[in-house]
Coordinates of C-alpha atoms in Angstrom, one line a residue:
X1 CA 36.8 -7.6 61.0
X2 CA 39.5 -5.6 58.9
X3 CA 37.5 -7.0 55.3
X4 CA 34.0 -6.1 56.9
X5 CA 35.0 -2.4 57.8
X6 CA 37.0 -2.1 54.5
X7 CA 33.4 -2.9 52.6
X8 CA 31.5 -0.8 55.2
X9 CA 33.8 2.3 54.1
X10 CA 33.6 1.3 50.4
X11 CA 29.8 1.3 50.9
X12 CA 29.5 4.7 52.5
X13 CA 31.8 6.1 50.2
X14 CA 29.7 5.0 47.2
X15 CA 27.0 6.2 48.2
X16 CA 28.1 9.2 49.2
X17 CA 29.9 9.7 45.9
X18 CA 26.3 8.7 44.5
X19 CA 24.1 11.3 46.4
X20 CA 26.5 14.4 45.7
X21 CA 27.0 13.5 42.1
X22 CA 22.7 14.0 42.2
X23 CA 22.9 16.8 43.6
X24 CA 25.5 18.3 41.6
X25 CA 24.0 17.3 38.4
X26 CA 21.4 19.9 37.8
X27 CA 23.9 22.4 38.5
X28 CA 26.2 21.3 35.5
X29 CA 24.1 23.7 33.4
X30 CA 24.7 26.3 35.5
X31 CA 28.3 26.1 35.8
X32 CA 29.2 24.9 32.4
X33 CA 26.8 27.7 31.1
X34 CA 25.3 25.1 29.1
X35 CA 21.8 23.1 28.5
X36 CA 22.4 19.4 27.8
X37 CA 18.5 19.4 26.8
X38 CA 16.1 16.6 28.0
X39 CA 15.9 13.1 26.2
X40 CA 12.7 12.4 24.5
X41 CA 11.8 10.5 21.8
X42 CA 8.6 10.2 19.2
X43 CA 7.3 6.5 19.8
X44 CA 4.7 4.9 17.7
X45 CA 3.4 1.3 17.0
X46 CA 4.5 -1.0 15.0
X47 CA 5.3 -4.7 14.6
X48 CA 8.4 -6.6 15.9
X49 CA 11.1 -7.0 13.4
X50 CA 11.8 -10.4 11.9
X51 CA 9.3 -12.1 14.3
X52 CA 7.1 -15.4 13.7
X53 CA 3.8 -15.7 15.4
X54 CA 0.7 -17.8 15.0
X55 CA -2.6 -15.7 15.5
X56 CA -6.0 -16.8 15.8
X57 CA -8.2 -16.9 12.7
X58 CA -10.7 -14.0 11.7
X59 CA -12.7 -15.9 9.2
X60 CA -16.6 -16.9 9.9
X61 CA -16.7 -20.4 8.1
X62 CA -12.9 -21.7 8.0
X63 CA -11.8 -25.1 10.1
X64 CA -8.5 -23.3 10.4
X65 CA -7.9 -22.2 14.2
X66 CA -4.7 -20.0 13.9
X67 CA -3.0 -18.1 10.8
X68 CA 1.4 -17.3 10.3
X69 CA 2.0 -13.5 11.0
X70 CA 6.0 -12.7 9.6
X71 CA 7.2 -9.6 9.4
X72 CA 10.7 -8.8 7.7
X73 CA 13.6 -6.6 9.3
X74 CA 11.7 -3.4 8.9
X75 CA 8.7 -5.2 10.8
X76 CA 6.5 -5.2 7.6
X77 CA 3.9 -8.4 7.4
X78 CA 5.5 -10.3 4.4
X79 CA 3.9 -12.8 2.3
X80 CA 4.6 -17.4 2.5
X81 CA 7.7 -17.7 1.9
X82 CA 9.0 -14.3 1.1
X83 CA 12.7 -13.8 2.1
X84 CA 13.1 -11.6 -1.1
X85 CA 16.0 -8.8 -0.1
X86 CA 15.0 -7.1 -3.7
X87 CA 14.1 -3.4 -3.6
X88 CA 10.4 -2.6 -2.5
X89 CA 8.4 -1.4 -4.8
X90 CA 4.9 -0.7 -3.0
X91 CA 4.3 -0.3 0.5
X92 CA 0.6 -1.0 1.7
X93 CA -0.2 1.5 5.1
X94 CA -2.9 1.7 7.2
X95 CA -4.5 0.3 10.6
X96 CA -5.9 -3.3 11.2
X97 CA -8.2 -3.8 8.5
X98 CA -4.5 -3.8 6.3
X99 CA -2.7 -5.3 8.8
X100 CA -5.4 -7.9 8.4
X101 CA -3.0 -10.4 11.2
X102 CA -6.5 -12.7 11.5
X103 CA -6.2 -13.8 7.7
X104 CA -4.3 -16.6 6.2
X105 CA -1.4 -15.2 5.3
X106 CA -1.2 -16.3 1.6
X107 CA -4.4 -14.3 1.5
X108 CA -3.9 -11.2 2.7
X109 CA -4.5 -8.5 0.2
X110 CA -1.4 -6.6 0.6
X111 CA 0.9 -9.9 -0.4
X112 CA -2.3 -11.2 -2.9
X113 CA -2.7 -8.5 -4.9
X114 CA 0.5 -7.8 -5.9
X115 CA 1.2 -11.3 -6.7
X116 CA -2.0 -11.3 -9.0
X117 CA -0.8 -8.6 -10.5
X118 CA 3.2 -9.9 -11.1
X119 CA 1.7 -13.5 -12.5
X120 CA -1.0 -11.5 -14.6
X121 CA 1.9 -8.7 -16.1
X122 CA 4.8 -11.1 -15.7
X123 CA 6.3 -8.8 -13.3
X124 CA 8.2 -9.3 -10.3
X125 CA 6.7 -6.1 -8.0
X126 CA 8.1 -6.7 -4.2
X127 CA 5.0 -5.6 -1.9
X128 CA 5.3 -5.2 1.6
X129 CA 2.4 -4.5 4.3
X130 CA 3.1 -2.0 6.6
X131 CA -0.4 -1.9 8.4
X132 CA -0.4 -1.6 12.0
X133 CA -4.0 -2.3 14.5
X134 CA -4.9 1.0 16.0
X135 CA -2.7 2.8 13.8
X136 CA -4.5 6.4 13.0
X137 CA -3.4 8.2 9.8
X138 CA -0.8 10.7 12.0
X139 CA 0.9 7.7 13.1
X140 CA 1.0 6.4 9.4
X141 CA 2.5 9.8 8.6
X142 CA 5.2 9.2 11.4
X143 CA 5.5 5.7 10.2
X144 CA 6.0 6.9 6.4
X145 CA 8.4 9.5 6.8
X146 CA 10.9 7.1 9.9
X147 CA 10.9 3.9 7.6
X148 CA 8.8 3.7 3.9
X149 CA 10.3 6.7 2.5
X150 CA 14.0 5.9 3.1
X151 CA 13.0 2.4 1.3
X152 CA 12.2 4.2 -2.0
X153 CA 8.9 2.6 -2.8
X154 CA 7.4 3.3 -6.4
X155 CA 3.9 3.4 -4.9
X156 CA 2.3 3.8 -1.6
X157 CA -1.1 2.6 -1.2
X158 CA -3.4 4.2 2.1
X159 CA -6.2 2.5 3.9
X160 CA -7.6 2.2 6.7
X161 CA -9.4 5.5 8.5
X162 CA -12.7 4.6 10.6
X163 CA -10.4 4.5 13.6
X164 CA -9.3 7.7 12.4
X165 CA -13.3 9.0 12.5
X166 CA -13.9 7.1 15.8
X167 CA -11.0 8.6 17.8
X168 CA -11.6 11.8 16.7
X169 CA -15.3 11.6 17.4
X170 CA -14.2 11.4 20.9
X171 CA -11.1 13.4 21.1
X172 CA -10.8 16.9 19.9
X173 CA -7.6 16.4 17.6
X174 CA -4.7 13.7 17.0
X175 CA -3.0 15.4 20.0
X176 CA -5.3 14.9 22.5
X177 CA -6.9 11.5 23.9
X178 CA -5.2 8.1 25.0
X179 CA -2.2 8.1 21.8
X180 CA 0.1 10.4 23.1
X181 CA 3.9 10.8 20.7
X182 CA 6.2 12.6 22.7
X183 CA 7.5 11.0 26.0
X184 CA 9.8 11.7 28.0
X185 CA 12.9 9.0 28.6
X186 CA 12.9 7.5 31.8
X187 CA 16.6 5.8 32.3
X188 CA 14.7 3.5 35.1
X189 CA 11.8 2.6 31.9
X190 CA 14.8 2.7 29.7
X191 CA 17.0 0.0 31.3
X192 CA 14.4 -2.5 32.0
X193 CA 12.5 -1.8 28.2
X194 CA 16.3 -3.0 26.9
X195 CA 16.5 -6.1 28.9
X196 CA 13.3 -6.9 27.8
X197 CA 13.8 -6.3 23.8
X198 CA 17.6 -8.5 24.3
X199 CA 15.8 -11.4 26.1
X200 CA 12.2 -11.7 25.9
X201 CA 10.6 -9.3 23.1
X202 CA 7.3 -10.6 22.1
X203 CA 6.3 -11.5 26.2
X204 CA 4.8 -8.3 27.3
X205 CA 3.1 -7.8 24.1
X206 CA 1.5 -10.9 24.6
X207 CA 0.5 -10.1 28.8
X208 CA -0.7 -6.8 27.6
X209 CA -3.6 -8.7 25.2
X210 CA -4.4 -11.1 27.6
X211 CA -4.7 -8.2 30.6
X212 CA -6.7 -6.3 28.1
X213 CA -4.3 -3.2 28.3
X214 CA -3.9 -2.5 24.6
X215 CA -7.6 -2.5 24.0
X216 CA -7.5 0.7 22.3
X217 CA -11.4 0.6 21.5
X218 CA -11.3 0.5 24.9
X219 CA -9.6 3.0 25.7
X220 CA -11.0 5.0 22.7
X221 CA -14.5 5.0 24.2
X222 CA -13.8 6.5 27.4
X223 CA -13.6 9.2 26.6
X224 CA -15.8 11.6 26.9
X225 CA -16.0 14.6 23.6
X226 CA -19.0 15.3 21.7
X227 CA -18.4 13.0 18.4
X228 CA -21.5 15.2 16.6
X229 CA -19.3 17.3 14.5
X230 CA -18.9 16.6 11.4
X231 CA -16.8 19.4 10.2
X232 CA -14.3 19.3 13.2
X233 CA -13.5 15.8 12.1
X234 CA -13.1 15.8 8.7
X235 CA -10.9 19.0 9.1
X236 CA -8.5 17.4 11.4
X237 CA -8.3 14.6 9.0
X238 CA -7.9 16.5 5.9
X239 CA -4.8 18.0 7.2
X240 CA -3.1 14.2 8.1
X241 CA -4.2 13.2 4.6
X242 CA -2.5 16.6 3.2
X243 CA 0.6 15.7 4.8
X244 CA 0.8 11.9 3.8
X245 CA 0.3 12.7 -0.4
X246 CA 2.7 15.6 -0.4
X247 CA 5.3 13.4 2.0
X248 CA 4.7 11.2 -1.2
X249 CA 5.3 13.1 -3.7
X250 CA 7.9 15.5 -2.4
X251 CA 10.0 12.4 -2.0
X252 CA 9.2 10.7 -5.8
X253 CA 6.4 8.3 -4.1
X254 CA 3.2 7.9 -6.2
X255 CA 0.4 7.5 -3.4
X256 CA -3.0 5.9 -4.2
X257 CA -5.8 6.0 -2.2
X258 CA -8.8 3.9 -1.6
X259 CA -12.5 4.6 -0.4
X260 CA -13.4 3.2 3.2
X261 CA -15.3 0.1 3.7
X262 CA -17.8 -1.6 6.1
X263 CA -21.2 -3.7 6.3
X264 CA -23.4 -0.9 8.1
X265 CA -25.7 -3.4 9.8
X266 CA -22.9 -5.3 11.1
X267 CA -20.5 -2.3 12.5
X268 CA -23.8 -0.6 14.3
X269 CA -24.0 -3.4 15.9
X270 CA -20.6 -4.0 16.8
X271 CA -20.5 -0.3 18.5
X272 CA -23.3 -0.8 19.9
X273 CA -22.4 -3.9 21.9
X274 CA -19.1 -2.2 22.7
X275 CA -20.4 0.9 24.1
X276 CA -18.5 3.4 21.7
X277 CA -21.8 5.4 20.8
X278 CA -25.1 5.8 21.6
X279 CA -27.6 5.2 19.0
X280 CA -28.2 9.1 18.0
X281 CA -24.0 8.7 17.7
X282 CA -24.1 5.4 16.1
X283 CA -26.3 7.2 13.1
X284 CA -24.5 10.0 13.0
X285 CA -21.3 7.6 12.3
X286 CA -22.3 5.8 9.9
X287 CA -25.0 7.2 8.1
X288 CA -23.2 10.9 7.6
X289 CA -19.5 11.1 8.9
X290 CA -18.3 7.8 6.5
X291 CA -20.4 8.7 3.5
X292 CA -19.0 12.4 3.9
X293 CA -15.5 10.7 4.6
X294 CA -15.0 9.0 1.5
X295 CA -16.7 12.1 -0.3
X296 CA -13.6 13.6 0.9
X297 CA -10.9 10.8 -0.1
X298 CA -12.3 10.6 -3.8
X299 CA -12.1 14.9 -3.9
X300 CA -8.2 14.7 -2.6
X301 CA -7.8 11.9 -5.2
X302 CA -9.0 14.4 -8.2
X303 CA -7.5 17.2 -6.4
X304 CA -4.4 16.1 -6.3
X305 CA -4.9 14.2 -10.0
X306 CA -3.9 10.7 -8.1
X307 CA -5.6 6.9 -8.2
X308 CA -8.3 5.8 -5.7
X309 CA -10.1 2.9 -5.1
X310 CA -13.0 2.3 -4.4
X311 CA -13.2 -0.8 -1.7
X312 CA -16.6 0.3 -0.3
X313 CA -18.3 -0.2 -3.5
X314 CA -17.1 -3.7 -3.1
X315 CA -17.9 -4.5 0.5
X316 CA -21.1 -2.7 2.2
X317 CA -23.1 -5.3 0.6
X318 CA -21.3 -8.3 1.1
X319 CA -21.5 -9.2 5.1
X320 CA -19.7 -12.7 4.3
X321 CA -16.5 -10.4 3.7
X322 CA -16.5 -9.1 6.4
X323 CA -16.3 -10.7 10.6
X324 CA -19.4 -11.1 11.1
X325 CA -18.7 -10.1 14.8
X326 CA -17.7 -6.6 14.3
X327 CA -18.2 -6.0 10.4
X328 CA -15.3 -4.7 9.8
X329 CA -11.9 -7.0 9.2
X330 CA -11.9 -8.8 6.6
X331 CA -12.4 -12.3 6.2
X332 CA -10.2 -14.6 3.8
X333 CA -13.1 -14.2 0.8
X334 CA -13.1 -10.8 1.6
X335 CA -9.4 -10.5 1.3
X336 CA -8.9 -12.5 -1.7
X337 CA -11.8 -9.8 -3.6
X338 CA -10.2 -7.4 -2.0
X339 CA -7.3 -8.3 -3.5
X340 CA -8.7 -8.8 -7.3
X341 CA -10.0 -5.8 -7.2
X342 CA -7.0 -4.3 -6.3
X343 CA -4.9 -6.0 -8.9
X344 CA -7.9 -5.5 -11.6
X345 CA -7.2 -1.9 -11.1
X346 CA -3.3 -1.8 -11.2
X347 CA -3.5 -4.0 -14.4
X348 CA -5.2 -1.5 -15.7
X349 CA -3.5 1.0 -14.7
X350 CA -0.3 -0.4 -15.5
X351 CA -1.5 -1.1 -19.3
X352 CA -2.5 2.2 -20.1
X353 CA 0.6 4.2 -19.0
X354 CA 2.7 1.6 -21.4
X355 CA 0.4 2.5 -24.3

């Protein structure tokens, strides 16, 4: 009897202890005359860290069911094979279509390209692909200046922005709508998020695909702002591009761009079948805010007296590049021309500024 009301007092003492110290907590400020400020942090997406995962496969005529994604410590997608700890010299960023996770990995452009390039120049360049699905250009920018930039790169090369004009077709700027930066710690949210990243880090990524809650077209077409203007959307845009080439070259980073790609026929009837626009919306889309958008990339590239290229030159005609379910991602053909023409133009580039 003695032990049970020794544990009964230590109980009620506990949780007495427990209650005043919450109630005397947000007085602290108040009688220490000082503001211990609220925890928050910036969070974006990005790909686990030294992980190993095998992905379905994204190509239209392939007998080969699922594809190696591996990412390095910084949680870049690496190349077969590549445990190089050499210095990186370019960084590939954008959104899916460079994250491109459905393609073999030995042909994915940002690890192709630059190997083209090293067997064509008999260099040893050291690329890595930062691309991250549903990633818009502010993200990139958070994603650039957090973990490429400390890295040192020699070049940064930028893709990736129709989910850039499809967001804010339906949101009125980067800081409205479902991708929200800022958040608030929660020490509840906090605990159990560490538990999970010490024993079991990839598992609710992979409930969240299966339950559908990271769709982010999804998400993306609920809502409900007028997408039918042009100028709002380019502006808003502009300004994340702004920021991206001067991060760049403030920090010694030579950024190149390239021109956005698609197969029309195919993407209209992708967005169709998804419900993102209507068909007045859908025209709008594709026949004016793309063409106008890559108008835009090629002027920032004179503007700012940097390389571009142009992908879209390559693609829009070529459905057999592209999936043919969405018309978009690119296929492991379309990868590997992708990737020539990518090397093509740093060859050339390469060659000139030696002569």
């Amino acid at each position: 009897m003695k032990i049970i009301k020794l544990i009964k007092l230590i109980a009620v003492n506990f949780i007495v202890i427990i209650l005043f110290l919450m109630l005397a907590d947000p007085l602290l400020g108040l009688v220490l005359e000082d503001d211990p400020g609220i925890s928050r942090e910036i969070s974006f997406k990005e790909n686990n860290p030294l992980s190993f995962a095998k992905v379905s496969s994204y190509d239209n005529n392939t007998e080969i069911e699922f594809v190696i994604k591996q990412t390095d410590e910084h949680g870049f997608i690496i190349g077969p094979g590549d445990t190089s700890e050499k210095k990186i010299d370019i960084v590939f960023m954008g959104a899916s279509t460079v994250e491109l996770e459905n393609v073999q990995e030995n042909k994915r452009f940002p690890y192709l390209s630059i190997k083209n390039l090293n067997d064509s120049l008999n260099t040893n360049f050291v690329s890595r692909n930062a691309g991250v699905g549903g990633n818009l250009l502010s993200t990139t920018n958070l994603l650039l200046t957090t973990k490429v930039v400390p890295l040192h790169p020699k070049y940064v090369i930028l893709s990736s922005s129709l989910i850039d004009m499809i967001y804010l077709s339906k949101n009125e700027s980067y800081w409205t709508g479902s991708k929200k930066y800022l958040n608030r710690n929660n020490p509840k949210t906090e605990t159990f998020r560490g538990i999970k990243n010490m024993f079991f880090p990839n598992l609710w990524l992979q409930l969240r695909k299966y339950m559908g809650l990271s769709n982010d077209l999804e998400i993306i077409k609920q809502a409900k702002f007028s997408p039918l203007n042009k100028s709002r959307i380019l502006d808003q845009y502009e300004k994340q591009l702004d920021v991206f080439i001067n991060t760049c070259l403030i920090y010694g980073i030579k950024p190149i761009l390239t021109t956005d790609y698609h197969v029309p026929k195919l993407i209209k009837a992708n967005l169709r079948k998804q419900g993102v626009f209507n068909d007045k919306e859908n025209q709008f889309y594709l026949t004016d805010l793309i063409p106008s958008l890559n108008n835009l990339i090629e002027n920032k590239a004179k503007l700012y007296d940097i390389p571009l290229i142009k992908l879209h030159e390559l693609i829009e005609q070529n459905k057999n590049f592209v999936n043919r379910n969405d018309g978009l991602h690119l296929t492991n053909t379309g990868s590997e021309k992708v990737s020539e023409t990518i090397s093509d133009y740093l060859i050339d580039k390469f060659q000139n500024e030696k002569n």
